[in-house]
């Protein structure tokens, strides 16, 4: 289409006064309905957990044994290496980092906040909420490019070996936010084995999409915790997961797996903050999800709702955008996002064009530290929340905006 | 009784192999049963809150409007000045303090952690978990003696006026932990009005026992938030409350009231940490407690279970300990604790004697910073958890141990 034709089509869109939102990776109401049973669990007569624990009263800082057993399959770690918390794994990541800032890790000579100018490695494109924590606490962010097998490991190895101020690294290792990449076995092995100048270097392994498949591909992820232990770096990894996109986004439970030494450290750090997590919500989840098979069965029902939305977006992009130079998009096998790459310098313009016709996208740049994508290329598409018809409509609008933004430039 | 008679009685106790615990202010199972209905709420068809909020999904950082309305009566502040969090007000206090350490308050020129040697005022005897947070983050603690009307205000005023390093003060203003004291109107007024050298001085007002009466005395507490605003120090107070001792100790909800400027500051600080609290538990509580009258009705049922236990302890102390010099105890009109004062240098001995015959008390000294009571006098008695017969038995043991410890010394 010519610029004129595209502009005419765009003006027609404006008149339709759309109100569609593809910004955040939120489950749809239909997905939340899959766990409706939770709303009346554990039930009036269920107040005692394993070990005669009264789930209504104080205590059990590490979390209920049966709930840690349930998380054992998500985190691929034994229950004694797991600590559970409340409804937000982001909070747990934040708190681990804050404890390290104020107190140091179990391998730190002093608190991170007392060491000058510490830094985290941030694979890009990545998750804006990870970057926001670093920004908030003035932690320098070192972007490293994501490839199909994970972050550029040569760059990561070079950085961490050279600079003891580099204390950590954010990773979403499976169905990465937003690229959908799964870290390869070689990548995981190199992360576990690499030498770091900082003795207290920590990988924040946010395995948010551990069981969130969109296809029949099994897509296994190597076990970082086991690899770090085997490589003589047992305390390197904190492995996070939650049921936010399994049961309820705002009222699930979350947990972290780590070495026994890290677990002891974390419990000692958490003890002044709380007497214990909400154990009722833990037992509620155990009663509903039951075990690994229960989780798998539920996730296949999520997939039935999610996969058609992803397919719809991909089909429309394929039909509308295949011929455009420098335009590409990911075809994720799981997770919550599609990353759309537009020609350099055009992402902000696409997002702005879409917003003006009522389709809200995540701000261009959000996938990069400080919200600044140096190439202005990456756009994160989150098709989970709107219904299928809305997703289709929104994808068509996005495609048109991409075409218009590209042709405008010529 | 002579030393010999006391020793004989003590040896008899040893043979009874008791296992009683008066350590922590935990509700009894019977108290928790009062809120059993919560275990199946909000119910399968209840997932939407005021403003069409889906309580299952992400968001609503400040907390549901109807839940803030419910907390409005506990915190005596309008809903817009309230922020709700998850199951632990201790966590909320911890986080406010940590945010001030890492970022500074809205009135700070720099983060508290970047200012040298900051200090908190700690009324003694006080709550060990408050002191533990200060200890953990190396915040100097300045003990100030509690009197019948609250902390020694002349001392408090002198300290805060002189030293800009004094950034905060812990208070349990109603049915104080562990003395049961209610801060008088004059005390509250002076706390609101006093001049502080630090422009970012903050009172952590832990109103944990706001509605926890044991008698018909109304025992009102002046409204600190209103007073600080009237005195031109609107940002001075953070007022905390929770339902931990209203519904479930481990699975309630908590909140904080503060000036609008403090609320904006807190929400900005919380935003990188979490997308929002567990809104299902908030709606669950609203459905169960309903309103101020609902809370009052429930608290009177708690009182029916708790008051006889307090009366039993007081009756036994009265009968057994009245004649002993330098032995005294509080007669609280609410809250969860009785403070027993024994002659100087005898508290540790009493706790040790009791432990050896199977009655566990809070360690002597726990009521003071660093667990050190300079006079070794205060013992915190928590009669809520055991049943009435056990409480009676335990109180008799404690009385005997006090007598033995006193006579031993002569």
Tab-separated table of C-alpha atoms in Angstrom, chain B:
chain	number	residue	atom	x	y	z
B	1	UNK	CA	7.233	-20.588	103.024
B	2	UNK	CA	10.837	-21.311	103.857
B	3	UNK	CA	13.482	-21.957	101.226
B	4	UNK	CA	13.276	-25.634	102.066
B	5	UNK	CA	9.505	-25.766	101.642
B	6	UNK	CA	9.749	-23.898	98.357
B	7	UNK	CA	12.442	-26.251	97.120
B	8	UNK	CA	10.314	-29.259	98.016
B	9	UNK	CA	7.324	-27.807	96.190
B	10	UNK	CA	9.564	-27.077	93.192
B	11	UNK	CA	10.888	-30.641	93.113
B	12	UNK	CA	7.338	-31.953	93.132
B	13	UNK	CA	6.625	-29.764	90.121
B	14	UNK	CA	9.549	-31.242	88.265
B	15	UNK	CA	8.028	-34.691	88.555
B	16	UNK	CA	4.833	-33.539	86.907
B	17	UNK	CA	6.668	-33.064	83.603
B	18	UNK	CA	4.643	-30.057	82.480
B	19	UNK	CA	4.852	-28.667	78.969
B	20	UNK	CA	3.312	-25.203	79.010
B	21	UNK	CA	4.170	-22.225	76.861
B	22	UNK	CA	3.527	-18.607	77.818
B	23	UNK	CA	6.047	-17.134	75.401
B	24	UNK	CA	4.246	-15.456	72.538
B	25	UNK	CA	1.064	-13.488	72.108
B	26	UNK	CA	-0.611	-16.116	69.972
B	27	UNK	CA	-4.396	-16.490	69.759
B	28	UNK	CA	-5.718	-19.834	70.980
B	29	UNK	CA	-7.341	-22.359	68.613
B	30	UNK	CA	-10.734	-21.394	70.122
B	31	UNK	CA	-10.128	-17.772	69.168
B	32	UNK	CA	-9.160	-18.799	65.643
B	33	UNK	CA	-12.336	-20.874	65.409
B	34	UNK	CA	-14.325	-17.632	65.719
B	35	UNK	CA	-13.239	-16.779	62.172
B	36	UNK	CA	-13.639	-20.253	60.667
B	37	UNK	CA	-16.004	-18.861	58.057
B	38	UNK	CA	-13.042	-17.116	56.404
B	39	UNK	CA	-11.716	-20.529	55.355
B	40	UNK	CA	-14.335	-20.836	52.630
B	41	UNK	CA	-14.672	-17.169	51.659
B	42	UNK	CA	-15.027	-15.194	49.423
B	43	UNK	CA	-16.809	-18.070	47.663
B	44	UNK	CA	-16.641	-19.326	44.098
B	45	UNK	CA	-18.808	-16.614	42.567
B	46	UNK	CA	-17.184	-13.671	44.337
B	47	UNK	CA	-14.311	-12.368	42.279
B	48	UNK	CA	-15.275	-8.765	41.589
B	49	UNK	CA	-14.761	-5.878	43.996
B	50	UNK	CA	-15.927	-2.252	43.955
B	51	UNK	CA	-14.961	-0.421	40.779
B	52	UNK	CA	-15.214	-3.676	38.768
B	53	UNK	CA	-11.835	-4.816	40.125
B	54	UNK	CA	-11.093	-8.486	39.413
B	55	UNK	CA	-9.587	-9.489	42.753
B	56	UNK	CA	-7.891	-12.497	41.140
B	57	UNK	CA	-5.762	-10.487	38.748
B	58	UNK	CA	-2.784	-8.132	39.180
B	59	UNK	CA	-2.917	-4.606	40.492
B	60	UNK	CA	-4.459	-2.178	43.004
B	61	UNK	CA	-1.248	-1.419	44.907
B	62	UNK	CA	-2.994	0.640	47.582
B	63	UNK	CA	-5.576	-2.056	48.349
B	64	UNK	CA	-9.290	-2.483	47.610
B	65	UNK	CA	-11.443	0.532	48.369
B	66	UNK	CA	-13.886	-1.438	50.553
B	67	UNK	CA	-11.011	-2.979	52.519
B	68	UNK	CA	-9.483	0.452	53.100
B	69	UNK	CA	-12.939	1.569	54.237
B	70	UNK	CA	-12.983	-1.323	56.727
B	71	UNK	CA	-9.515	-0.363	57.997
B	72	UNK	CA	-10.629	3.227	58.289
B	73	UNK	CA	-12.261	2.359	61.635
B	74	UNK	CA	-9.198	0.489	62.923
B	75	UNK	CA	-6.745	3.187	61.850
B	76	UNK	CA	-9.066	6.161	62.400
B	77	UNK	CA	-8.096	7.709	59.097
B	78	UNK	CA	-9.880	8.242	55.780
B	79	UNK	CA	-9.473	5.477	53.145
B	80	UNK	CA	-7.368	7.671	50.845
B	81	UNK	CA	-4.766	7.944	53.598
B	82	UNK	CA	-4.535	4.161	53.982
B	83	UNK	CA	-2.297	1.620	52.229
B	84	UNK	CA	-2.990	-2.077	52.736
B	85	UNK	CA	-0.520	-4.942	52.509
B	86	UNK	CA	-0.443	-8.683	53.115
B	87	UNK	CA	-0.526	-10.766	56.288
B	88	UNK	CA	2.024	-9.037	58.495
B	89	UNK	CA	2.080	-5.475	59.828
B	90	UNK	CA	5.592	-6.228	61.049
B	91	UNK	CA	6.602	-6.601	57.390
B	92	UNK	CA	4.999	-3.282	56.561
B	93	UNK	CA	6.883	-1.549	59.403
B	94	UNK	CA	10.083	-3.259	58.286
B	95	UNK	CA	9.560	-2.166	54.698
B	96	UNK	CA	8.799	1.469	55.588
B	97	UNK	CA	12.019	1.514	57.589
B	98	UNK	CA	14.012	-0.219	54.837
B	99	UNK	CA	12.682	2.203	52.208
B	100	UNK	CA	13.765	5.080	54.463
B	101	UNK	CA	17.188	3.464	54.882
B	102	UNK	CA	17.717	2.944	51.165
B	103	UNK	CA	15.878	5.931	49.713
B	104	UNK	CA	15.089	8.350	52.531
B	105	UNK	CA	11.615	9.542	53.501
B	106	UNK	CA	9.801	12.306	51.619
B	107	UNK	CA	11.431	14.778	54.013
B	108	UNK	CA	14.972	13.347	53.965
B	109	UNK	CA	17.904	15.080	52.332
B	110	UNK	CA	19.504	11.671	51.799
B	111	UNK	CA	18.818	8.011	52.585
B	112	UNK	CA	19.016	7.134	56.270
B	113	UNK	CA	21.683	4.529	55.461
B	114	UNK	CA	23.882	7.336	54.084
B	115	UNK	CA	23.604	9.302	57.312
B	116	UNK	CA	25.909	8.313	60.099
B	117	UNK	CA	24.852	6.417	63.144
B	118	UNK	CA	21.097	6.969	63.093
B	119	UNK	CA	19.056	6.095	66.163
B	120	UNK	CA	15.522	5.156	67.241
B	121	UNK	CA	13.845	5.808	70.554
B	122	UNK	CA	12.695	2.562	72.140
B	123	UNK	CA	10.276	2.786	75.072
B	124	UNK	CA	11.079	-0.003	77.549
B	125	UNK	CA	9.787	-2.470	78.346
B	126	UNK	CA	8.761	-2.813	74.701
B	127	UNK	CA	8.210	-5.210	71.818
B	128	UNK	CA	11.175	-7.416	71.001
B	129	UNK	CA	10.391	-7.614	67.291
B	130	UNK	CA	10.594	-3.822	66.922
B	131	UNK	CA	13.976	-3.845	68.593
B	132	UNK	CA	15.152	-6.748	66.457
B	133	UNK	CA	14.618	-4.766	63.248
B	134	UNK	CA	16.787	-1.947	64.610
B	135	UNK	CA	19.418	-4.386	65.795
B	136	UNK	CA	19.473	-6.136	62.423
B	137	UNK	CA	20.104	-2.900	60.518
B	138	UNK	CA	22.558	-1.451	63.056
B	139	UNK	CA	20.228	1.323	64.154
B	140	UNK	CA	21.259	2.598	67.561
B	141	UNK	CA	18.511	2.142	70.162
B	142	UNK	CA	17.833	4.694	72.885
B	143	UNK	CA	15.739	3.153	75.650
B	144	UNK	CA	13.245	5.468	77.369
B	145	UNK	CA	11.321	4.347	80.421
B	146	UNK	CA	7.590	3.600	80.123
B	147	UNK	CA	5.327	5.102	82.765
B	148	UNK	CA	1.591	4.714	83.325
B	149	UNK	CA	0.810	7.404	80.762
B	150	UNK	CA	3.299	6.252	78.128
B	151	UNK	CA	7.020	6.828	77.621
B	152	UNK	CA	8.848	9.453	79.690
B	153	UNK	CA	8.042	12.426	77.468
B	154	UNK	CA	10.514	14.824	79.060
B	155	UNK	CA	13.267	12.408	78.139
B	156	UNK	CA	11.846	11.858	74.634
B	157	UNK	CA	11.558	15.613	73.975
B	158	UNK	CA	15.072	16.237	75.227
B	159	UNK	CA	16.522	13.511	73.028
B	160	UNK	CA	14.755	14.343	69.742
B	161	UNK	CA	15.372	18.071	70.076
B	162	UNK	CA	19.078	17.628	70.607
B	163	UNK	CA	20.062	14.989	68.088
B	164	UNK	CA	19.289	15.028	64.335
B	165	UNK	CA	20.518	11.427	64.128
B	166	UNK	CA	17.364	10.319	65.964
B	167	UNK	CA	15.126	9.390	63.056
B	168	UNK	CA	12.348	7.419	64.638
B	169	UNK	CA	10.528	5.985	67.600
B	170	UNK	CA	8.661	2.753	68.168
B	171	UNK	CA	5.316	2.960	69.974
B	172	UNK	CA	2.613	0.450	70.864
B	173	UNK	CA	0.243	3.153	72.064
B	174	UNK	CA	-2.734	1.126	73.260
B	175	UNK	CA	-2.485	-1.860	75.593
B	176	UNK	CA	1.233	-1.552	75.035
B	177	UNK	CA	3.320	-4.641	74.514
B	178	UNK	CA	4.115	-5.762	77.193
B	179	UNK	CA	2.929	-3.322	79.876
B	180	UNK	CA	-0.681	-2.806	78.791
B	181	UNK	CA	-0.259	0.965	79.118
B	182	UNK	CA	-2.425	3.313	77.076
B	183	UNK	CA	-0.665	6.484	75.987
B	184	UNK	CA	-2.481	9.406	77.598
B	185	UNK	CA	-3.916	12.281	75.616
B	186	UNK	CA	-1.137	14.534	76.896
B	187	UNK	CA	1.505	12.035	75.758
B	188	UNK	CA	0.019	11.836	72.276
B	189	UNK	CA	-0.210	15.616	72.101
B	190	UNK	CA	3.426	16.021	73.115
B	191	UNK	CA	4.549	13.407	70.589
B	192	UNK	CA	2.709	15.333	67.881
B	193	UNK	CA	3.876	18.760	68.960
B	194	UNK	CA	7.485	18.226	69.992
B	195	UNK	CA	10.258	19.783	67.938
B	196	UNK	CA	12.693	17.311	66.457
B	197	UNK	CA	16.188	18.082	65.244
B	198	UNK	CA	15.668	15.650	62.372
B	199	UNK	CA	13.257	17.034	59.738
B	200	UNK	CA	12.493	13.453	58.719
B	201	UNK	CA	11.701	12.067	62.176
B	202	UNK	CA	9.063	9.309	62.048
B	203	UNK	CA	6.881	7.690	64.712
B	204	UNK	CA	6.145	4.016	64.039
B	205	UNK	CA	2.752	3.844	65.765
B	206	UNK	CA	2.038	0.117	66.032
B	207	UNK	CA	-1.599	0.157	67.070
B	208	UNK	CA	-1.733	-3.641	67.190
B	209	UNK	CA	-4.331	-3.741	69.959
B	210	UNK	CA	-6.629	-0.937	68.815
B	211	UNK	CA	-9.829	-2.917	69.472
B	212	UNK	CA	-8.521	-5.567	71.854
B	213	UNK	CA	-10.325	-4.666	75.086
B	214	UNK	CA	-10.492	-6.982	78.081
B	215	UNK	CA	-12.882	-4.825	80.129
B	216	UNK	CA	-15.850	-2.523	79.634
B	217	UNK	CA	-13.632	0.521	80.028
B	218	UNK	CA	-13.640	2.309	76.714
B	219	UNK	CA	-9.996	3.356	77.063
B	220	UNK	CA	-9.817	5.781	74.152
B	221	UNK	CA	-6.542	6.640	72.456
B	222	UNK	CA	-5.981	10.103	71.009
B	223	UNK	CA	-5.598	10.261	67.224
B	224	UNK	CA	-1.902	10.788	66.516
B	225	UNK	CA	-2.343	11.350	62.795
B	226	UNK	CA	-4.795	14.198	63.337
B	227	UNK	CA	-2.669	15.692	66.094
B	228	UNK	CA	0.531	15.669	64.048
B	229	UNK	CA	-1.310	17.371	61.191
B	230	UNK	CA	-2.750	19.983	63.551
B	231	UNK	CA	0.718	20.621	64.981
B	232	UNK	CA	2.267	21.209	61.574
B	233	UNK	CA	4.075	17.837	61.467
B	234	UNK	CA	1.772	15.930	59.104
B	235	UNK	CA	4.407	13.479	57.884
B	236	UNK	CA	5.599	12.432	61.322
B	237	UNK	CA	3.334	9.424	61.902
B	238	UNK	CA	2.945	6.018	60.298
B	239	UNK	CA	-0.009	4.324	62.005
B	240	UNK	CA	-0.129	0.530	61.662
B	241	UNK	CA	-2.849	-2.016	62.381
B	242	UNK	CA	-3.720	-5.540	61.342
B	243	UNK	CA	-6.345	-8.219	61.735
B	244	UNK	CA	-3.755	-10.701	63.026
B	245	UNK	CA	-5.441	-10.773	66.428
B	246	UNK	CA	-8.906	-10.122	65.026
B	247	UNK	CA	-9.182	-12.964	62.497
B	248	UNK	CA	-6.173	-15.186	61.777
B	249	UNK	CA	-2.739	-14.479	63.258
B	250	UNK	CA	-0.929	-15.830	60.207
B	251	UNK	CA	-3.355	-14.944	57.438
B	252	UNK	CA	-4.924	-11.601	58.208
B	253	UNK	CA	-4.451	-8.321	56.398
B	254	UNK	CA	-2.573	-5.245	57.537
B	255	UNK	CA	-2.470	-1.587	56.731
B	256	UNK	CA	-0.852	1.732	57.460
B	257	UNK	CA	-2.346	5.209	57.664
B	258	UNK	CA	-0.308	8.327	57.009
B	259	UNK	CA	-0.413	11.774	55.460
B	260	UNK	CA	-1.214	11.945	51.746
B	261	UNK	CA	2.411	12.884	51.090
B	262	UNK	CA	3.624	9.837	53.030
B	263	UNK	CA	1.092	7.655	51.180
B	264	UNK	CA	2.389	8.877	47.815
B	265	UNK	CA	5.955	8.271	48.985
B	266	UNK	CA	5.137	4.768	50.230
B	267	UNK	CA	3.270	3.758	47.070
B	268	UNK	CA	6.182	4.990	44.955
B	269	UNK	CA	8.566	2.948	47.097
B	270	UNK	CA	6.366	-0.159	47.018
B	271	UNK	CA	5.755	-0.050	43.265
B	272	UNK	CA	9.099	-1.605	42.249
B	273	UNK	CA	8.565	-4.357	44.846
B	274	UNK	CA	5.110	-5.624	43.961
B	275	UNK	CA	2.258	-5.186	41.518
B	276	UNK	CA	-0.160	-5.363	44.418
B	277	UNK	CA	-1.240	-7.155	47.600
B	278	UNK	CA	-3.466	-10.244	47.849
B	279	UNK	CA	-6.842	-8.655	47.100
B	280	UNK	CA	-8.744	-11.906	47.595
B	281	UNK	CA	-7.790	-11.940	51.252
B	282	UNK	CA	-8.906	-8.337	51.464
B	283	UNK	CA	-12.359	-9.076	50.042
B	284	UNK	CA	-12.543	-12.215	52.198
B	285	UNK	CA	-12.062	-10.037	55.267
B	286	UNK	CA	-14.588	-7.456	54.101
B	287	UNK	CA	-17.203	-10.158	53.546
B	288	UNK	CA	-16.557	-11.655	56.968
B	289	UNK	CA	-16.013	-8.579	59.172
B	290	UNK	CA	-18.314	-6.285	57.183
B	291	UNK	CA	-17.798	-3.064	59.158
B	292	UNK	CA	-16.856	-1.499	62.478
B	293	UNK	CA	-19.806	-3.167	64.207
B	294	UNK	CA	-18.751	-6.534	62.821
B	295	UNK	CA	-15.264	-6.057	64.238
B	296	UNK	CA	-16.650	-4.977	67.617
B	297	UNK	CA	-18.926	-8.009	67.824
B	298	UNK	CA	-16.072	-10.375	66.991
B	299	UNK	CA	-13.741	-8.711	69.498
B	300	UNK	CA	-16.280	-9.192	72.283
B	301	UNK	CA	-16.191	-12.920	71.560
B	302	UNK	CA	-12.395	-12.848	71.757
B	303	UNK	CA	-12.735	-11.061	75.085
B	304	UNK	CA	-14.982	-13.819	76.429
B	305	UNK	CA	-12.180	-16.305	75.747
B	306	UNK	CA	-9.279	-14.115	76.819
B	307	UNK	CA	-10.499	-12.242	79.893
B	308	UNK	CA	-10.837	-15.346	82.129
B	309	UNK	CA	-7.211	-16.278	81.384
B	310	UNK	CA	-5.956	-12.839	82.375
B	311	UNK	CA	-8.160	-12.867	85.472
B	312	UNK	CA	-6.814	-16.284	86.460
B	313	UNK	CA	-3.203	-15.130	86.269
B	314	UNK	CA	-3.914	-11.933	88.186
B	315	UNK	CA	-5.823	-13.825	90.875
B	316	UNK	CA	-2.994	-16.291	91.383
B	317	UNK	CA	-0.351	-13.545	91.456
B	318	UNK	CA	-2.507	-11.616	93.931
B	319	UNK	CA	-2.841	-14.632	96.185
B	320	UNK	CA	0.760	-15.768	95.945
B	321	UNK	CA	2.919	-12.707	95.374
B	322	UNK	CA	1.231	-9.754	97.116
B	323	UNK	CA	3.461	-9.902	100.145
B	324	UNK	CA	6.739	-10.009	98.284
B	325	UNK	CA	8.727	-6.785	98.276
B	326	UNK	CA	9.734	-5.434	94.856
B	327	UNK	CA	7.343	-7.730	93.027
B	328	UNK	CA	4.620	-6.111	90.941
B	329	UNK	CA	2.588	-6.813	87.838
B	330	UNK	CA	0.418	-4.936	85.396
B	331	UNK	CA	-3.365	-5.329	85.288
B	332	UNK	CA	-3.997	-4.616	81.617
B	333	UNK	CA	-7.405	-3.566	80.336
B	334	UNK	CA	-6.621	-4.992	76.929
B	335	UNK	CA	-3.951	-6.455	74.691
B	336	UNK	CA	-2.119	-9.740	75.069
B	337	UNK	CA	0.365	-9.370	77.915
B	338	UNK	CA	0.966	-9.016	81.616
B	339	UNK	CA	4.316	-7.637	82.688
B	340	UNK	CA	5.627	-9.158	85.894
B	341	UNK	CA	8.326	-7.217	87.685
B	342	UNK	CA	10.534	-9.194	90.040
B	343	UNK	CA	13.278	-7.899	92.337
B	344	UNK	CA	16.366	-6.590	90.503
B	345	UNK	CA	18.616	-9.320	89.142
B	346	UNK	CA	16.001	-12.079	89.459
B	347	UNK	CA	14.130	-12.162	86.147
B	348	UNK	CA	16.562	-14.498	84.363
B	349	UNK	CA	16.544	-16.808	87.355
B	350	UNK	CA	12.731	-16.997	87.390
B	351	UNK	CA	12.589	-17.771	83.671
B	352	UNK	CA	15.242	-20.442	84.082
B	353	UNK	CA	13.512	-22.037	87.085
B	354	UNK	CA	10.213	-22.117	85.204
B	355	UNK	CA	11.799	-23.618	82.098
B	356	UNK	CA	13.334	-26.439	84.122
B	357	UNK	CA	9.878	-27.518	85.263
B	358	UNK	CA	8.354	-27.268	81.802
B	359	UNK	CA	6.895	-23.757	81.704
B	360	UNK	CA	8.439	-21.726	78.902
B	361	UNK	CA	8.418	-17.948	79.317
B	362	UNK	CA	9.700	-15.245	76.959
B	363	UNK	CA	13.432	-14.931	77.727
B	364	UNK	CA	14.074	-12.321	80.391
B	365	UNK	CA	15.461	-9.233	78.710
B	366	UNK	CA	13.467	-9.700	75.491
B	367	UNK	CA	11.481	-6.598	76.395
B	368	UNK	CA	14.636	-4.475	76.074
B	369	UNK	CA	16.978	-3.580	73.181
B	370	UNK	CA	19.573	-6.272	72.440
B	371	UNK	CA	17.679	-8.557	74.851
B	372	UNK	CA	19.336	-6.869	77.803
B	373	UNK	CA	17.231	-5.611	80.689
B	374	UNK	CA	19.811	-3.652	82.737
B	375	UNK	CA	17.896	-4.327	85.950
B	376	UNK	CA	16.963	-7.904	85.022
B	377	UNK	CA	13.460	-7.309	86.350
B	378	UNK	CA	10.838	-7.575	83.585
B	379	UNK	CA	9.111	-10.806	82.584
B	380	UNK	CA	6.473	-10.844	79.845
B	381	UNK	CA	3.565	-13.213	80.475
B	382	UNK	CA	1.415	-14.179	77.497
B	383	UNK	CA	-1.648	-16.097	78.709
B	384	UNK	CA	-3.629	-16.178	75.433
B	385	UNK	CA	-2.633	-19.467	73.830
B	386	UNK	CA	-2.918	-22.242	76.470
B	387	UNK	CA	-6.357	-23.245	77.753
B	388	UNK	CA	-7.649	-21.889	81.053
B	389	UNK	CA	-6.564	-24.864	83.154
B	390	UNK	CA	-3.074	-24.705	81.664
B	391	UNK	CA	-2.866	-20.964	82.239
B	392	UNK	CA	-3.771	-21.480	85.890
B	393	UNK	CA	-1.218	-24.223	86.277
B	394	UNK	CA	1.455	-22.137	84.555
B	395	UNK	CA	0.698	-19.053	86.664
B	396	UNK	CA	1.073	-21.099	89.839
B	397	UNK	CA	4.416	-22.396	88.616
B	398	UNK	CA	5.576	-18.877	87.792
B	399	UNK	CA	4.489	-17.643	91.230
B	400	UNK	CA	6.370	-20.431	92.940
B	401	UNK	CA	9.472	-19.743	90.858
B	402	UNK	CA	9.316	-16.038	91.759
B	403	UNK	CA	9.099	-16.899	95.451
B	404	UNK	CA	11.951	-19.362	95.175
B	405	UNK	CA	14.119	-16.896	93.254
B	406	UNK	CA	13.440	-14.206	95.840
B	407	UNK	CA	14.075	-16.419	98.871
B	408	UNK	CA	17.191	-17.949	97.295
B	409	UNK	CA	18.714	-14.494	97.161
B	410	UNK	CA	18.144	-13.686	100.815
